[in-house]
Short mmCIF file of C-alpha atoms and ligand atoms in Angstrom, two decimals:
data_model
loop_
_atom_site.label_atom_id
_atom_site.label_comp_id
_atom_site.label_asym_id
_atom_site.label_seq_id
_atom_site.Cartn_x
_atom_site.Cartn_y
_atom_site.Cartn_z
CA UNK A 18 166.49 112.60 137.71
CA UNK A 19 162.54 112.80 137.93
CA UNK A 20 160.25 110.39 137.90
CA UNK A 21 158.47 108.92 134.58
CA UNK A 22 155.04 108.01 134.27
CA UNK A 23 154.37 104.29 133.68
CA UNK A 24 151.58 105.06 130.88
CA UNK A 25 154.87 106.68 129.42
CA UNK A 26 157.03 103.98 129.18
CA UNK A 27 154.58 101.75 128.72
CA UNK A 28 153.59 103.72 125.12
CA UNK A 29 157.05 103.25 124.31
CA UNK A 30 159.00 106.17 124.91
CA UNK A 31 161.61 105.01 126.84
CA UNK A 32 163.20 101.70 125.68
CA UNK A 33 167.02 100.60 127.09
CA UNK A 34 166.89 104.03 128.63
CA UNK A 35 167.52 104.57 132.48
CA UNK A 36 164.15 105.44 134.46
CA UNK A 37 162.49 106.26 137.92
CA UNK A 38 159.40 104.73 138.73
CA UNK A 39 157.07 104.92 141.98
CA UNK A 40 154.39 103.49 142.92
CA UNK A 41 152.51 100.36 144.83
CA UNK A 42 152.48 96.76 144.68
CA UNK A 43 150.83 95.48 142.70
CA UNK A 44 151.90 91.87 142.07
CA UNK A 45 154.81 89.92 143.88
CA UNK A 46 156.39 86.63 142.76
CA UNK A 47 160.07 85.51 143.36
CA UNK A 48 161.86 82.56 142.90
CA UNK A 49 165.71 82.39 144.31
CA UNK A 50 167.44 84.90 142.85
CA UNK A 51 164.67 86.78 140.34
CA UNK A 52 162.18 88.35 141.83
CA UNK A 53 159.08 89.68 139.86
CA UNK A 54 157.49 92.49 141.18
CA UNK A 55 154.25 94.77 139.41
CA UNK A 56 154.34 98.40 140.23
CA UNK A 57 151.10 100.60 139.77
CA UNK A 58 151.42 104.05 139.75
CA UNK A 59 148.26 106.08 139.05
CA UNK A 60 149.07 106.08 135.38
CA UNK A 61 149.28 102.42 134.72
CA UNK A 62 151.24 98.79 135.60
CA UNK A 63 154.59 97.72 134.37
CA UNK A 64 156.47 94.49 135.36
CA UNK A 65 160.08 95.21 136.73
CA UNK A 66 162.40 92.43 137.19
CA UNK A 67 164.53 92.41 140.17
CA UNK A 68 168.19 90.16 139.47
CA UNK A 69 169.53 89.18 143.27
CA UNK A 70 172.93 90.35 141.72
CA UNK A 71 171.98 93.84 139.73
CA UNK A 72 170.97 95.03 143.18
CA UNK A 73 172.39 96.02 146.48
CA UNK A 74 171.21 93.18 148.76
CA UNK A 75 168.98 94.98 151.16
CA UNK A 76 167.14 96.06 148.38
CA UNK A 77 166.48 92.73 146.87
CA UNK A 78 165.56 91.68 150.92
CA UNK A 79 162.55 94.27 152.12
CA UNK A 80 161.60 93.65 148.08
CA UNK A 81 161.19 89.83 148.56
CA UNK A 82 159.56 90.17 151.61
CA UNK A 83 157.31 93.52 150.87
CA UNK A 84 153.80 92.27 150.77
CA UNK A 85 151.11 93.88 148.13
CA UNK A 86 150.26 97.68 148.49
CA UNK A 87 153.52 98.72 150.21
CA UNK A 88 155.06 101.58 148.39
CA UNK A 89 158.65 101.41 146.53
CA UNK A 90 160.92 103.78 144.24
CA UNK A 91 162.55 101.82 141.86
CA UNK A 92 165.58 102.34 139.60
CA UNK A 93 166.09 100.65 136.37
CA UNK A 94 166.48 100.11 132.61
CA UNK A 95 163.48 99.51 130.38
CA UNK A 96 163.63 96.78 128.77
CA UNK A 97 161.13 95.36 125.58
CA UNK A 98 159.37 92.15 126.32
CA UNK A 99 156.45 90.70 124.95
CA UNK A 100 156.10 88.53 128.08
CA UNK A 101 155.70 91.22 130.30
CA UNK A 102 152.42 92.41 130.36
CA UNK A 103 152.36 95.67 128.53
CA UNK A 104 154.73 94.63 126.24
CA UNK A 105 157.83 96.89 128.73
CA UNK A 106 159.68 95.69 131.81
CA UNK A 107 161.82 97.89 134.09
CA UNK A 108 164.89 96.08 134.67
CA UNK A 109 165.74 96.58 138.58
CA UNK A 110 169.23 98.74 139.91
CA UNK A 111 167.81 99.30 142.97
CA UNK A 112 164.75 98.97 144.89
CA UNK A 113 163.56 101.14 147.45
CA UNK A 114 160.59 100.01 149.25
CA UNK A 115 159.30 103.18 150.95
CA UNK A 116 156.67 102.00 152.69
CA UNK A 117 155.92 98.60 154.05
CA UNK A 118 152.39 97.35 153.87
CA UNK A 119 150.23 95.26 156.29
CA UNK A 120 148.46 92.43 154.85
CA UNK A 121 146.37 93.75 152.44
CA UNK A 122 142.48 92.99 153.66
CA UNK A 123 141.44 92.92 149.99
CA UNK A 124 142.01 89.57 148.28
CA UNK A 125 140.25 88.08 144.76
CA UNK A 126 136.52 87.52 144.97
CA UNK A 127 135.67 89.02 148.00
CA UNK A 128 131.96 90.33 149.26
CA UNK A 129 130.42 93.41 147.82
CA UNK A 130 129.81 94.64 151.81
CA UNK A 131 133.72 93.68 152.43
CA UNK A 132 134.45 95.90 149.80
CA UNK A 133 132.42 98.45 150.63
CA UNK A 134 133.51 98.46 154.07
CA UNK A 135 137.19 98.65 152.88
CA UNK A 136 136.23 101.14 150.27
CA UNK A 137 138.89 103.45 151.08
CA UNK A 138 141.76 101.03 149.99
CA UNK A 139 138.92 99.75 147.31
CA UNK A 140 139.37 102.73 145.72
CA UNK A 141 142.81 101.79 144.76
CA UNK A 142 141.22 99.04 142.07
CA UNK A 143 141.25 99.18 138.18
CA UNK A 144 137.75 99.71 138.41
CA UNK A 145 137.52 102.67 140.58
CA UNK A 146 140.55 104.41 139.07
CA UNK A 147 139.22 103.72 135.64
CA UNK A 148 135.68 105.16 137.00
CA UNK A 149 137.12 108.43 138.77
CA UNK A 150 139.64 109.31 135.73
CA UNK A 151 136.42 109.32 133.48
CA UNK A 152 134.82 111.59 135.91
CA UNK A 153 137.52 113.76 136.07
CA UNK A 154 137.72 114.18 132.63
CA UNK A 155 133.26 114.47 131.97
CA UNK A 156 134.09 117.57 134.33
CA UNK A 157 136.66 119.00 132.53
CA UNK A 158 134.74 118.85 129.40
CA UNK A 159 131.72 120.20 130.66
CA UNK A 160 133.70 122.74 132.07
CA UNK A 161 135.25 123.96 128.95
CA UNK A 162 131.66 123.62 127.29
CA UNK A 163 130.26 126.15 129.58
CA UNK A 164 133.35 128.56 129.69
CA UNK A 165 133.03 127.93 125.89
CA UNK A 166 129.78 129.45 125.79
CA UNK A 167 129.63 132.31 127.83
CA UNK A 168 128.27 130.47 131.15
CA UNK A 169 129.56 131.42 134.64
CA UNK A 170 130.27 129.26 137.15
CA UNK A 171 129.01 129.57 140.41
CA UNK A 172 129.06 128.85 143.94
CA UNK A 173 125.43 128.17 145.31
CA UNK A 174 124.79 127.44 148.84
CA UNK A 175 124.28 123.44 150.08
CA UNK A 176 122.29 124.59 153.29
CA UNK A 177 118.74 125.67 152.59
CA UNK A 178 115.84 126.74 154.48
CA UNK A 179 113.38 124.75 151.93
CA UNK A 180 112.80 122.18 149.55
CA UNK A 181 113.35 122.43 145.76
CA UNK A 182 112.31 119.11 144.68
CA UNK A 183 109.33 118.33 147.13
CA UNK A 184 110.03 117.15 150.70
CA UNK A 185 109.75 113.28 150.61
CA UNK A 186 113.48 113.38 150.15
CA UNK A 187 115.09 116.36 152.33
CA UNK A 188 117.49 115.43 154.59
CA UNK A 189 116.70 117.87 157.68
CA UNK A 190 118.97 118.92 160.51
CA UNK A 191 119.64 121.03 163.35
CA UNK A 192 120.86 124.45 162.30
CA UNK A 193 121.64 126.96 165.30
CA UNK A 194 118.23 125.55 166.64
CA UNK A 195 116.46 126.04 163.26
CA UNK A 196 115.17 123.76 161.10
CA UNK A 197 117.44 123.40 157.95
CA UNK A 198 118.01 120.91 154.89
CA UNK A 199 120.54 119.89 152.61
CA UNK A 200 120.00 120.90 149.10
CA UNK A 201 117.97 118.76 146.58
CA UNK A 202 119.19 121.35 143.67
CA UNK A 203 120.90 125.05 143.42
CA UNK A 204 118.35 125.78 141.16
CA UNK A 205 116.11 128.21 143.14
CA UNK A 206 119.18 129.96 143.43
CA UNK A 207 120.28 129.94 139.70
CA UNK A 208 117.11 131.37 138.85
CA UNK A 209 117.80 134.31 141.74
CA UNK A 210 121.54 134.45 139.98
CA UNK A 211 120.56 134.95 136.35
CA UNK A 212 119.48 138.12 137.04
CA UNK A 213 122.97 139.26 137.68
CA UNK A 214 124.83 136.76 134.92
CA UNK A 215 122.15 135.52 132.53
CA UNK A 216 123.56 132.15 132.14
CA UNK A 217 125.20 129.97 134.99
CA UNK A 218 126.13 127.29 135.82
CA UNK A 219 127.09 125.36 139.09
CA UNK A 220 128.75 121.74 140.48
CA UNK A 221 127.52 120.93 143.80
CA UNK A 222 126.83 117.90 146.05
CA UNK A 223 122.96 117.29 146.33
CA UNK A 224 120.97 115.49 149.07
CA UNK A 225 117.88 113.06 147.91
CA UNK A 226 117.29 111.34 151.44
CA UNK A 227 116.43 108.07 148.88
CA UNK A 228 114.01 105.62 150.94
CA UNK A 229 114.51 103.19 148.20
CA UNK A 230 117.29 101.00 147.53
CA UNK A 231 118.25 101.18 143.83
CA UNK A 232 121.27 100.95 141.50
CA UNK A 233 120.71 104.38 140.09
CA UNK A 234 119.79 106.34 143.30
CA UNK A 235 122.93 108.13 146.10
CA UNK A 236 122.18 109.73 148.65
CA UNK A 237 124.53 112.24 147.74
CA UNK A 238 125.40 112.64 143.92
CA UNK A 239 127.40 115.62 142.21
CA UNK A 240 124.56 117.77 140.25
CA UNK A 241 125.85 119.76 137.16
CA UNK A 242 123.23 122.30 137.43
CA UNK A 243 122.64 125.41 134.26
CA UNK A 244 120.41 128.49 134.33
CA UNK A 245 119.96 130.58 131.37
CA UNK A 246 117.67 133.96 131.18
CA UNK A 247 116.07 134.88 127.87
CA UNK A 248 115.82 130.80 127.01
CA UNK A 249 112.52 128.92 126.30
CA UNK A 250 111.93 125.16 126.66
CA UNK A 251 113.10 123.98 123.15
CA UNK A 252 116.35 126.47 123.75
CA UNK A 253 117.30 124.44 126.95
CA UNK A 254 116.70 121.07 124.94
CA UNK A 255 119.25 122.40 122.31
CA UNK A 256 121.71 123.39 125.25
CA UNK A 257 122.04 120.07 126.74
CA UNK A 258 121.93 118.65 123.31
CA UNK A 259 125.50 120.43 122.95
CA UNK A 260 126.97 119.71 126.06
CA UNK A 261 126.65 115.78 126.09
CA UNK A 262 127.29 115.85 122.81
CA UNK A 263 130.64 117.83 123.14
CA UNK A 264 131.22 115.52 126.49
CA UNK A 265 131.14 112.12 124.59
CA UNK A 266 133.10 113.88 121.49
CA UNK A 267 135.91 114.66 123.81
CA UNK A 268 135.63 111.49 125.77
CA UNK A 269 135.63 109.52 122.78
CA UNK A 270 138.71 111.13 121.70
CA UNK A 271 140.56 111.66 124.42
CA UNK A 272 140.11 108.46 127.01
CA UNK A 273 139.78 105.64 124.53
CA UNK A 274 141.73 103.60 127.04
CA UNK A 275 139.38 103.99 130.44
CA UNK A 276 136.12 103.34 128.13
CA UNK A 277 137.64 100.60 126.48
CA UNK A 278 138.71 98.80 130.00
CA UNK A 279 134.97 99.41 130.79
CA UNK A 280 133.86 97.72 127.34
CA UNK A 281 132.27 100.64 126.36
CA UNK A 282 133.60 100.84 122.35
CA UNK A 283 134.85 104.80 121.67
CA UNK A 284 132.56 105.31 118.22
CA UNK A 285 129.22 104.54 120.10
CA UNK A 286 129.91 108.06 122.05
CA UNK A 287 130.99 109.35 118.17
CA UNK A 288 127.71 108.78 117.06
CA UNK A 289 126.15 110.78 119.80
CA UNK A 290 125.50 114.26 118.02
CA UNK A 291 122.42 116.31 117.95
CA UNK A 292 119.38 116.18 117.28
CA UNK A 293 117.79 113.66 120.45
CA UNK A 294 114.29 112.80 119.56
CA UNK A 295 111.36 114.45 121.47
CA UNK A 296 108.64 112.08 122.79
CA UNK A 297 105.98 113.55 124.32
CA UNK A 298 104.78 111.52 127.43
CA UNK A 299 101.52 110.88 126.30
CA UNK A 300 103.67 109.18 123.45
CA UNK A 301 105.56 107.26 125.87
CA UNK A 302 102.67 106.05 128.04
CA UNK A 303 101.38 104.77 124.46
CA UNK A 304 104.89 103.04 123.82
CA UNK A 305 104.87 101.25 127.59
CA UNK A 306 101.11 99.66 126.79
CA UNK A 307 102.04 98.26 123.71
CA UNK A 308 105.25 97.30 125.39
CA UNK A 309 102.49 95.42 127.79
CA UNK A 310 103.15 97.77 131.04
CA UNK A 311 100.32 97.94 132.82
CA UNK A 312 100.54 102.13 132.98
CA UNK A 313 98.72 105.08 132.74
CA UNK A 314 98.58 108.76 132.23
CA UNK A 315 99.58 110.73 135.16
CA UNK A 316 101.81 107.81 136.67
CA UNK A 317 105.35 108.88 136.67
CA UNK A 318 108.25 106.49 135.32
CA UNK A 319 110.19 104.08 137.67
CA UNK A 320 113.43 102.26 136.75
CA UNK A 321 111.61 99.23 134.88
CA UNK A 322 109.81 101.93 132.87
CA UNK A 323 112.13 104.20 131.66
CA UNK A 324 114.60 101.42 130.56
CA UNK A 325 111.81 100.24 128.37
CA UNK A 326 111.86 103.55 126.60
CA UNK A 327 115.71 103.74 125.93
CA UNK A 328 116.55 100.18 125.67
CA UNK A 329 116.73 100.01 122.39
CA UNK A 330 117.72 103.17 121.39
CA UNK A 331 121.59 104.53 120.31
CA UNK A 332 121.13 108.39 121.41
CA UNK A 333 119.82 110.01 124.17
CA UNK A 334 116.23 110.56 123.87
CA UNK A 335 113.73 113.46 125.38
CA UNK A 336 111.08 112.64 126.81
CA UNK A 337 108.89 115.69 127.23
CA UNK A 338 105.90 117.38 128.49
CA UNK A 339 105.18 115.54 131.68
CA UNK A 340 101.63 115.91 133.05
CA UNK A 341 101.86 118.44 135.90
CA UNK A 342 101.07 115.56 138.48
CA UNK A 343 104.75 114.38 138.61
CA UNK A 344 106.47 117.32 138.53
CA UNK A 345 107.37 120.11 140.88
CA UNK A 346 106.06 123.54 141.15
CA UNK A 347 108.23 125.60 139.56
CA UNK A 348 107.59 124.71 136.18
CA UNK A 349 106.09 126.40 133.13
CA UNK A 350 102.61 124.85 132.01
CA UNK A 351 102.67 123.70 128.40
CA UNK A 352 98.81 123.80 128.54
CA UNK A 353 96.16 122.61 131.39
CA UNK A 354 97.58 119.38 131.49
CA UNK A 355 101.36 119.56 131.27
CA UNK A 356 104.50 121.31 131.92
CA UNK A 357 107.33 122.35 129.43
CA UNK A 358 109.79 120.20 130.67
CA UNK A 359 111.62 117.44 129.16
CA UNK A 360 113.90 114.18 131.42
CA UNK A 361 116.75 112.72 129.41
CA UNK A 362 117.10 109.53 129.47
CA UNK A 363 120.37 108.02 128.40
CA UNK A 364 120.65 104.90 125.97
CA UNK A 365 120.86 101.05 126.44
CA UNK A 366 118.28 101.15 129.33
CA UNK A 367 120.75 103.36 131.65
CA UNK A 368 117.58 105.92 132.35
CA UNK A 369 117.25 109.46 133.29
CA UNK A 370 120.76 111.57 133.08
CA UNK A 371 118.80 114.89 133.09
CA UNK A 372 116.03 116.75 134.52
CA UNK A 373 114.96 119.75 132.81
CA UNK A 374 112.29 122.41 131.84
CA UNK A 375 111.17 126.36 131.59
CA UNK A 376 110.47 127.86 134.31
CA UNK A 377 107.26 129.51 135.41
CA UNK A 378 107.03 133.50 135.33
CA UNK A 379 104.02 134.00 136.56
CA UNK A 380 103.57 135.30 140.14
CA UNK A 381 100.35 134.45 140.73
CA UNK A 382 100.28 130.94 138.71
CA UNK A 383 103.36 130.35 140.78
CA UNK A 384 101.32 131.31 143.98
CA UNK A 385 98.14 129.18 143.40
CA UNK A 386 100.36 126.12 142.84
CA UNK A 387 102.53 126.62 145.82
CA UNK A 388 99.39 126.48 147.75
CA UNK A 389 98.25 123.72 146.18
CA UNK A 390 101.08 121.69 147.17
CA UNK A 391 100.99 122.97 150.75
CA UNK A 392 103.95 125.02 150.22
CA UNK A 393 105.13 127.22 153.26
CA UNK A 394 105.27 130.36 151.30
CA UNK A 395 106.72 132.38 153.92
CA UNK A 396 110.23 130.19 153.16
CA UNK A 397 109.82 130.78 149.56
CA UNK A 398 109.29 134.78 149.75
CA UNK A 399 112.23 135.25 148.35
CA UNK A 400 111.84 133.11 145.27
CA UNK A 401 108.65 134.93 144.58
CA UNK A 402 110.50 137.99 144.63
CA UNK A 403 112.19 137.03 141.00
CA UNK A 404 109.08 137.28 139.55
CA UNK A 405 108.28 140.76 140.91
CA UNK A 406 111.33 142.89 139.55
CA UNK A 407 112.06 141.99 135.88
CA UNK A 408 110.80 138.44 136.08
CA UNK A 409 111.97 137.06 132.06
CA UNK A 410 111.85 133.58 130.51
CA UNK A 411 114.18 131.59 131.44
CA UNK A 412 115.00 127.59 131.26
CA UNK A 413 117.41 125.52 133.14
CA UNK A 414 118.44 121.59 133.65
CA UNK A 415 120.15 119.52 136.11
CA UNK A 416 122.70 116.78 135.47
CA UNK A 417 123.93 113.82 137.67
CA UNK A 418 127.06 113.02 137.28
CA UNK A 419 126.97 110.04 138.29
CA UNK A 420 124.07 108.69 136.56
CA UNK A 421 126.15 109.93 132.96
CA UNK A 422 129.32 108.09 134.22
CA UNK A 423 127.19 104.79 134.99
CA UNK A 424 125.83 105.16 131.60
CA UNK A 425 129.29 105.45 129.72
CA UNK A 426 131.37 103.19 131.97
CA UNK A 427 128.44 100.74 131.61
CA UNK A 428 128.34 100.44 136.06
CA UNK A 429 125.92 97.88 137.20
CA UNK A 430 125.67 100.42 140.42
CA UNK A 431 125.54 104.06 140.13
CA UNK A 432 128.05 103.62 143.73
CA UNK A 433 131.29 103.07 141.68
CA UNK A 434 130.50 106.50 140.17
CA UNK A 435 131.61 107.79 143.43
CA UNK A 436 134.87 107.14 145.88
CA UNK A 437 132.58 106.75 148.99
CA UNK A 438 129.24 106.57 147.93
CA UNK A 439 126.12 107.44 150.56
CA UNK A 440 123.78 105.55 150.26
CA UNK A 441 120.68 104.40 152.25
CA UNK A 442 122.19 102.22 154.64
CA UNK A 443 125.58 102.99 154.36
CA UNK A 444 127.46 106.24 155.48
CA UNK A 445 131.55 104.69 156.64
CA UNK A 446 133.55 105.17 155.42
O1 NSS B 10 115.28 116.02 140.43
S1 NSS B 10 115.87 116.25 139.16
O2 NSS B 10 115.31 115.53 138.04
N1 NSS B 10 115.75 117.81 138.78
C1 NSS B 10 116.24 118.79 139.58
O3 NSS B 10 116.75 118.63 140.65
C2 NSS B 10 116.15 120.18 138.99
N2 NSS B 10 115.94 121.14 140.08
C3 NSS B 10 117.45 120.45 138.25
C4 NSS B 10 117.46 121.80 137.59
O4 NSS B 10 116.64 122.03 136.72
N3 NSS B 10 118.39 122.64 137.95
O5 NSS B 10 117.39 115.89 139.28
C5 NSS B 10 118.27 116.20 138.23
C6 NSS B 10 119.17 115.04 137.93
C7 NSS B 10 118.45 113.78 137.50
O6 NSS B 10 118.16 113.81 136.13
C8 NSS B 10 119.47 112.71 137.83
O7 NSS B 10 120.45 112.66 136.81
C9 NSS B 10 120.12 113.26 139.07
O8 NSS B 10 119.87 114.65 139.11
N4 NSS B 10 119.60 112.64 140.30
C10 NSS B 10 120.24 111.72 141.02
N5 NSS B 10 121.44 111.14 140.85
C11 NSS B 10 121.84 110.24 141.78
N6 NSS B 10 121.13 109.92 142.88
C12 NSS B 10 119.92 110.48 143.09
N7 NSS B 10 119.24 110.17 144.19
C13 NSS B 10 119.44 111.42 142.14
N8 NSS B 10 118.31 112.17 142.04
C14 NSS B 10 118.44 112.90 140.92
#
């Protein structure tokens, strides 16, 4: 006999029938002769009831005395029960505990930094479970997305010998006694690899070495990163219009339970369907003055900023051509002024969730600007190259994962996006 799932009997499926359960710990009481016992599996929580006589006696022993977290196999009969929570209880025949816990250093209201410093047993919580199933299934969506519409995956190096995104935040190290960095963004690399595929796509870890202590900011996040040849600015806007629509379609659908543990109500992701509105910056600086910010044109948008502009709005919104000041190099100029490129920003004040534009194809505009910046063109030779054999229009975008789930789980801290997050002063576990 296999194992069930606890979500399983939980929905119902298995009443006055035999089952095998395994799991952890969860909750112990006993009293005499009854013991009560919570088991968590990674599927759910169910109640089983443990009768002194309905079990051999060892077992009702190391189950009495097992403290929280230690493992156990259980045998028993489900059994309907409104007091049990979840409406089931598993009705003990025996009671295998399989692996005897320690006391558990995790108790009720305990200190962010004790969790944090415990975060691999943290990670065992509601919270982060909830957190990391809703990740796992924003990647499978976006996955299908792509495969759905003839983008490859691929597999982009995460050691580079420059900087993509400007080099206030590369984290440098030693490589072979060369200087080396960990990757801000495949995209310089997309761009080289839609010349062989036309559209791709990639998941990698990125670096931001993130000076700044923030609850949107890692120092390593998971970027969701697209390239597509033959695609102008508006194209890309359209593309990523799909995907998060198609994301929070499927989400909405399909893990109504996880959102609704985070209080995040299924039919607000419903309503999320193309088209986002388009704000221009200079349209946005305008909205921030009247809003009283004291901000002008050419400053870029910090946190307070941008959750002015999507505070009060249901969608996603687009906030486009940025003045050339803010941006990086690579970037296709919309006129003198400004680029085409366009930062999502997600809704209720959660901020950016995407970075976007068209890229320049211009070898010599692309030159002059690089020097500008102090670029060491002799690292980005090879980038240049694109635009000498068959250079073509072409757009792209970059996603952080994290950022989207702290937007649909509703996380106070973009950390509990991640198992072990990195952040600024923390690296252990
Ligand atoms: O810097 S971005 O805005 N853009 C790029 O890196 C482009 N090279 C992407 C591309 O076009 N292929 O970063 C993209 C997204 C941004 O919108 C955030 O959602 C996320 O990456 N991001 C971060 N998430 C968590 N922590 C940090 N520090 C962080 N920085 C960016």
């Amino acid at each position: 006999m296999g194992f069930t799932a606890i979500k399983n009997i939980l929905a119902g499926k298995y009443e006055n029938q035999e089952v095998n359960v395994r799991g952890w710990i969860y909750r112990t009481r006993s009293s005499g002769k009854l013991a009560f016992i919570t088991i968590r599996d990674s599927s759910g929580i169910i109640q089983v009831t443990i009768a002194k006589e309905n079990v051999p006696a060892k077992d009702f022993e190391s189950a009495t005395k097992a403290l929280i977290e230690s493992s156990a196999a259980v045998k028993g009969v489900v059994a309907k029960d409104k007091r049990a929570p979840g409406g089931y209880e598993l009705r003990a025949k025996s009671f295998e505990v399989t692996g005897n816990a320690d006391v558990f250093p995790i108790t009720e209201h305990q200190s962010e930094e004790l969790l944090l410093d415990n975060r691999h047993l943290w990670i065992r919580s509601r919270e982060l479970v909830n957190a990391m199933k809703v990740k796992a299934s924003l990647l499978k969506y976006c996955r299908e997305w792509f495969n759905e519409n003839n983008f490859y995956e691929v597999t982009p190096p995460t050691i580079t010998p420059s900087a993509c995104e400007g080099g206030t935040t590369l984290f440098e190290f030693n490589y072979f006694d060369k200087k080396a960095y960990l990757s801000q963004s495949a995209q310089l690399y997309l761009e080289a690899l839609i010349y062989s595929l036309e559209r791709v796509w990639s998941l990698t870890p990125s670096f931001r070495a993130e000076k700044s202590k923030t609850r949107r900011h890692l120092a390593e996040y998971w970027h969701l990163e697209a390239e597509e040849a033959w695609v102008n600015h508006e194209e890309n806007m359209k593309i990523q219009e799909k995907l998060i629509s198609h994301v929070c379609q499927k989400l909405a659908k399909e893990d109504k339970d996880e959102l609704v543990f985070f209080k995040r109500e299924p039919g607000t992701l419903k309503n999320i369907e193309p088209p986002f509105e388009r704000i221009k910056y200079e349209s946005a600086v305008k909205i921030l003055k009247d809003k009283g910010f004291n901000f002008n044109y050419g400053m870029d948008f910090g946190t307070k900023e941008e959750s002015a502009l999507c505070s009060d709005i249901e969608k996603p919104v687009f906030i486009t051509n940025f003045p050339k000041t803010v941006k990086p190099f690579y970037m296709k100029e919309a006129d003198e002024k400004t680029y085409l490129c366009a930062d999502l920003l997600a809704p209720e004040g959660y901020g950016e969730i995407i970075g976007g534009s068209e890229r320049e194809t211009d070898y010599n505009k692309l030159v002059e600007r690089m020097k500008e910046q102090n670029m060491n063109m002799k690292d980005y030779e090879w980038y240049l190259d694109l635009r000498k054999y068959g250079s073509v229009q072409h757009s792209g975008f970059g996603l952080g994962l994290e950022r989207i789930i702290r937007w649909l789980c509703k996380l106070e801290h973009i950390r509990d996006a991640v198992p072990f997050p990195r952040t600024i002063n923390r690296v252990y576990p």
